[in-house]
Amino acid sequence: ATEGLDGKTLILIDPMLASGNSLLKAYDKLLHYGKPMHVHIAAAIAAKQGAEHILRELPNASLWLGALDPTLNNQAYIVPGLGDAGDLAFGKKIS
């Protein structure tokens, strides 16, 4: 049995925080286990748009970033970022 997240510090890691939507979905699912006292979010690279979105939705969260890139392209890749590096980590794309 676990004690849940009530009153705890929660640390979420997203290596490449693009839009922030995936991280927020994960956070919402974790709320089923209680409401943390504080949330720390760490990302190696983030897009400005995604970081701003996270801070609007979780204004009391601490955001720790290795780099903040200016924008997302129409494929939601961080620009300049790493392109589709995350997608290609598991091999070539299937057409």
Coordinates of N, CA, C and O in Angstrom, one line a residue:
A1 N 0.8 -1.2 0.0 CA 0.0 0.0 0.0 C 0.9 1.3 0.0 O 1.9 1.3 0.7
T2 N 0.4 2.3 -0.7 CA 1.2 3.5 -0.8 C 0.4 4.6 0.0 O -0.8 4.5 0.2
E3 N 1.1 5.6 0.4 CA 0.5 6.7 1.1 C -0.2 7.7 0.1 O -0.9 8.6 0.6
G4 N 0.1 7.6 -1.1 CA -0.4 8.6 -2.1 C 0.4 9.8 -2.2 O 1.5 9.9 -1.6
L5 N -0.1 10.8 -3.0 CA 0.7 12.0 -3.2 C 0.3 13.2 -2.3 O 1.0 14.2 -2.4
D6 N -0.7 13.0 -1.5 CA -1.1 14.1 -0.7 C 0.0 14.7 0.2 O 0.7 13.9 0.9
G7 N 0.3 16.0 0.0 CA 1.3 16.6 0.8 C 2.7 16.3 0.4 O 3.6 16.8 1.1
K8 N 2.9 15.6 -0.6 CA 4.3 15.2 -1.1 C 4.8 16.1 -2.1 O 4.1 17.0 -2.7
T9 N 6.1 16.0 -2.4 CA 6.7 16.8 -3.5 C 6.8 15.8 -4.7 O 7.3 14.7 -4.5
L10 N 6.3 16.2 -5.8 CA 6.2 15.4 -7.0 C 7.3 16.0 -8.0 O 7.3 17.2 -8.3
I11 N 8.1 15.1 -8.6 CA 9.0 15.5 -9.6 C 8.7 14.8 -10.9 O 8.6 13.6 -11.0
L12 N 8.4 15.6 -11.9 CA 8.1 15.1 -13.3 C 9.2 15.5 -14.2 O 9.7 16.6 -14.2
I13 N 9.6 14.5 -15.0 CA 10.7 14.7 -16.0 C 10.1 14.5 -17.4 O 9.4 13.6 -17.7
D14 N 10.4 15.5 -18.3 CA 10.1 15.4 -19.7 C 11.3 15.8 -20.4 O 11.6 17.0 -20.5
P15 N 12.1 14.9 -21.0 CA 13.3 15.3 -21.7 C 13.2 16.4 -22.7 O 14.0 17.3 -22.7
M16 N 12.1 16.4 -23.5 CA 11.9 17.4 -24.5 C 10.5 17.9 -24.4 O 9.5 17.3 -24.9
L17 N 10.3 19.0 -23.6 CA 8.9 19.6 -23.4 C 8.6 20.5 -24.5 O 9.1 21.6 -24.6
A18 N 7.7 20.0 -25.4 CA 7.3 20.8 -26.6 C 6.1 21.6 -26.3 O 6.2 22.7 -25.8
S19 N 4.9 21.0 -26.5 CA 3.7 21.8 -26.2 C 3.3 21.8 -24.7 O 2.6 22.6 -24.2
G20 N 3.8 20.7 -24.0 CA 3.4 20.6 -22.6 C 2.2 19.8 -22.4 O 1.9 19.4 -21.2
N21 N 1.5 19.4 -23.4 CA 0.2 18.7 -23.3 C 0.4 17.3 -22.7 O -0.4 16.9 -21.9
S22 N 1.4 16.6 -23.1 CA 1.6 15.2 -22.6 C 1.9 15.2 -21.1 O 1.4 14.4 -20.4
L23 N 2.8 16.2 -20.7 CA 3.1 16.3 -19.3 C 1.9 16.6 -18.5 O 1.7 16.0 -17.4
L24 N 1.0 17.5 -19.0 CA -0.2 17.8 -18.2 C -1.2 16.6 -18.1 O -1.8 16.4 -17.1
K25 N -1.2 15.8 -19.2 CA -2.1 14.6 -19.1 C -1.5 13.7 -18.1 O -2.3 13.1 -17.3
A26 N -0.2 13.5 -18.0 CA 0.4 12.6 -17.0 C 0.1 13.1 -15.6 O -0.3 12.4 -14.7
Y27 N 0.2 14.4 -15.4 CA 0.0 15.1 -14.1 C -1.5 14.8 -13.7 O -1.8 14.5 -12.6
D28 N -2.4 15.0 -14.6 CA -3.8 14.8 -14.3 C -4.1 13.4 -13.9 O -4.9 13.2 -13.0
K29 N -3.5 12.4 -14.5 CA -3.6 11.0 -14.1 C -3.1 10.8 -12.7 O -3.6 10.0 -12.0
L30 N -1.9 11.4 -12.4 CA -1.3 11.2 -11.1 C -2.2 11.8 -10.0 O -2.1 11.4 -8.9
L31 N -3.0 12.8 -10.3 CA -3.9 13.4 -9.3 C -4.9 12.4 -8.7 O -5.4 12.6 -7.6
H32 N -5.0 11.2 -9.4 CA -5.9 10.2 -8.8 C -5.3 9.6 -7.5 O -6.0 9.0 -6.8
Y33 N -4.0 9.8 -7.3 CA -3.3 9.4 -6.1 C -3.1 10.4 -5.1 O -2.4 10.2 -4.1
G34 N -3.8 11.6 -5.3 CA -3.7 12.7 -4.3 C -3.1 13.9 -4.9 O -2.6 13.9 -6.0
K35 N -3.2 15.0 -4.1 CA -2.7 16.3 -4.6 C -1.4 16.6 -3.9 O -1.3 16.7 -2.7
P36 N -0.3 16.7 -4.7 CA 1.0 17.0 -4.2 C 1.1 18.4 -3.6 O 0.4 19.3 -4.0
M37 N 1.9 18.5 -2.6 CA 2.2 19.8 -2.0 C 2.9 20.8 -3.0 O 2.6 21.9 -3.1
H38 N 3.9 20.2 -3.7 CA 4.6 21.0 -4.7 C 5.0 20.1 -5.8 O 5.2 18.9 -5.7
V39 N 5.2 20.7 -7.0 CA 5.5 20.0 -8.2 C 6.8 20.7 -8.8 O 6.8 21.9 -9.0
H40 N 7.8 19.8 -9.1 CA 9.0 20.3 -9.8 C 8.9 19.6 -11.2 O 8.7 18.4 -11.2
I41 N 9.2 20.3 -12.2 CA 9.2 19.8 -13.6 C 10.5 20.1 -14.2 O 11.0 21.2 -14.2
A42 N 11.2 19.0 -14.7 CA 12.5 19.2 -15.3 C 12.5 18.7 -16.7 O 11.9 17.7 -17.0
A43 N 13.1 19.5 -17.6 CA 13.3 19.2 -19.0 C 14.6 19.6 -19.5 O 15.1 20.6 -19.1
A44 N 15.2 18.8 -20.3 CA 16.5 19.1 -20.9 C 16.3 20.3 -21.9 O 17.1 21.2 -21.9
I45 N 15.3 20.2 -22.7 CA 15.0 21.3 -23.7 C 13.5 21.5 -23.7 O 12.7 20.6 -23.6
A46 N 13.1 22.8 -23.7 CA 11.7 23.1 -23.8 C 11.5 24.2 -24.8 O 12.3 25.0 -25.1
A47 N 10.3 24.2 -25.4 CA 9.9 25.3 -26.3 C 9.2 26.3 -25.4 O 8.5 26.0 -24.4
K48 N 9.4 27.6 -25.7 CA 8.8 28.7 -24.9 C 7.3 28.5 -24.8 O 6.8 28.7 -23.7
Q49 N 6.7 28.1 -25.9 CA 5.2 27.9 -25.8 C 4.8 26.9 -24.8 O 3.8 27.1 -24.1
G50 N 5.5 25.8 -24.8 CA 5.2 24.7 -23.8 C 5.5 25.1 -22.4 O 4.7 24.8 -21.5
A51 N 6.6 25.8 -22.2 CA 6.9 26.2 -20.8 C 5.8 27.2 -20.3 O 5.4 27.1 -19.1
E52 N 5.4 28.1 -21.2 CA 4.4 29.1 -20.8 C 3.1 28.4 -20.5 O 2.4 28.7 -19.5
H53 N 2.7 27.4 -21.3 CA 1.5 26.6 -21.1 C 1.5 25.9 -19.8 O 0.5 25.9 -19.0
I54 N 2.6 25.3 -19.4 CA 2.8 24.6 -18.1 C 2.6 25.5 -17.0 O 1.9 25.3 -16.0
L55 N 3.2 26.7 -17.1 CA 3.2 27.6 -16.0 C 1.8 28.3 -15.8 O 1.4 28.6 -14.7
R56 N 1.0 28.4 -16.9 CA -0.4 28.8 -16.9 C -1.2 27.8 -16.1 O -2.1 28.1 -15.3
E57 N -1.0 26.5 -16.5 CA -1.8 25.4 -15.9 C -1.4 25.1 -14.5 O -2.3 24.6 -13.7
L58 N -0.1 25.2 -14.2 CA 0.4 24.8 -12.9 C 1.2 26.0 -12.4 O 2.4 25.9 -12.3
P59 N 0.6 27.1 -12.0 CA 1.3 28.3 -11.7 C 2.2 28.2 -10.5 O 3.2 28.9 -10.3
N60 N 2.0 27.2 -9.6 CA 2.9 27.0 -8.4 C 4.0 26.0 -8.6 O 4.7 25.7 -7.7
A61 N 4.1 25.5 -9.8 CA 5.1 24.5 -10.1 C 6.5 25.2 -10.3 O 6.5 26.3 -10.8
S62 N 7.5 24.5 -10.0 CA 8.9 25.0 -10.3 C 9.3 24.3 -11.6 O 9.2 23.1 -11.8
L63 N 9.8 25.1 -12.6 CA 10.2 24.6 -13.9 C 11.7 24.7 -14.0 O 12.2 25.8 -13.9
W64 N 12.4 23.6 -14.2 CA 13.8 23.5 -14.3 C 14.2 23.1 -15.8 O 13.8 22.0 -16.2
L65 N 14.8 23.9 -16.5 CA 15.1 23.7 -17.9 C 16.6 23.8 -18.2 O 17.3 24.7 -17.8
G66 N 17.1 22.9 -19.1 CA 18.5 23.0 -19.5 C 18.6 24.0 -20.6 O 19.6 24.7 -20.7
A67 N 17.6 24.1 -21.5 CA 17.6 25.1 -22.5 C 16.1 25.4 -22.9 O 15.3 24.6 -22.8
L68 N 15.9 26.7 -23.3 CA 14.6 27.2 -23.7 C 14.7 27.7 -25.1 O 15.4 28.7 -25.4
D69 N 14.1 26.9 -26.0 CA 14.1 27.3 -27.4 C 12.9 28.1 -27.8 O 11.9 28.0 -27.1
P70 N 13.0 28.9 -28.8 CA 12.0 29.9 -29.0 C 10.6 29.5 -29.5 O 9.6 30.1 -29.3
T71 N 10.5 28.3 -30.2 CA 9.2 28.0 -30.8 C 9.0 26.6 -31.1 O 10.0 25.8 -31.0
L72 N 7.8 26.2 -31.6 CA 7.5 24.9 -32.1 C 7.2 25.1 -33.6 O 6.7 26.1 -34.0
N73 N 7.6 24.1 -34.4 CA 7.2 24.1 -35.8 C 5.8 23.5 -36.0 O 5.2 23.1 -35.1
N74 N 5.4 23.4 -37.3 CA 4.0 22.8 -37.5 C 3.9 21.3 -37.2 O 2.8 20.8 -37.2
Q75 N 5.0 20.7 -36.9 CA 5.0 19.3 -36.5 C 5.1 19.1 -35.0 O 5.2 18.0 -34.4
A76 N 5.1 20.3 -34.3 CA 5.2 20.4 -32.8 C 6.6 19.9 -32.4 O 6.8 19.4 -31.3
Y77 N 7.6 20.1 -33.2 CA 9.0 19.9 -32.9 C 9.6 21.2 -32.3 O 9.3 22.3 -32.8
I78 N 10.4 21.1 -31.3 CA 11.1 22.3 -30.7 C 12.1 22.8 -31.7 O 12.9 22.0 -32.3
V79 N 12.1 24.1 -31.9 CA 13.0 24.8 -32.9 C 13.9 25.7 -32.2 O 13.4 26.6 -31.5
P80 N 15.2 25.6 -32.3 CA 15.9 24.6 -33.1 C 15.9 23.2 -32.5 O 15.9 22.2 -33.3
G81 N 15.9 23.1 -31.2 CA 15.7 21.8 -30.6 C 16.5 20.7 -31.2 O 17.6 20.9 -31.7
L82 N 16.0 19.5 -31.1 CA 16.7 18.3 -31.6 C 15.9 17.6 -32.7 O 16.1 16.4 -33.1
G83 N 15.0 18.3 -33.3 CA 14.2 17.7 -34.4 C 13.4 16.5 -34.0 O 12.8 16.6 -32.9
D84 N 13.4 15.5 -34.7 CA 12.7 14.3 -34.4 C 13.6 13.2 -33.7 O 13.4 12.0 -33.8
A85 N 14.6 13.7 -32.9 CA 15.5 12.8 -32.2 C 14.8 11.8 -31.4 O 15.2 10.6 -31.3
G86 N 13.8 12.2 -30.6 CA 13.1 11.3 -29.8 C 12.4 10.2 -30.6 O 12.3 9.1 -30.2
D87 N 11.8 10.6 -31.7 CA 11.1 9.7 -32.6 C 12.1 8.7 -33.2 O 11.8 7.5 -33.3
L88 N 13.3 9.1 -33.5 CA 14.2 8.2 -34.2 C 15.1 7.4 -33.2 O 15.9 6.6 -33.6
A89 N 14.9 7.6 -31.9 CA 15.7 6.8 -30.9 C 15.4 5.3 -31.0 O 16.2 4.5 -30.6
F90 N 14.3 4.9 -31.6 CA 13.9 3.5 -31.7 C 14.0 3.0 -33.1 O 13.4 2.0 -33.5
G91 N 14.7 3.7 -34.0 CA 14.8 3.3 -35.4 C 14.2 4.2 -36.4 O 13.6 5.2 -36.0
K92 N 14.3 3.8 -37.7 CA 13.8 4.7 -38.7 C 12.3 4.7 -38.7 O 11.6 3.8 -38.2
K93 N 11.7 5.8 -39.1 CA 10.3 5.9 -39.2 C 9.7 5.0 -40.3 O 10.3 4.8 -41.3
I94 N 8.6 4.4 -40.0 CA 7.9 3.6 -40.9 C 7.0 4.5 -41.8 O 6.2 5.2 -41.3
S95 N 7.1 4.4 -43.1 CA 6.3 5.2 -44.0 C 4.9 4.7 -44.1 O 4.6 3.6 -44.0

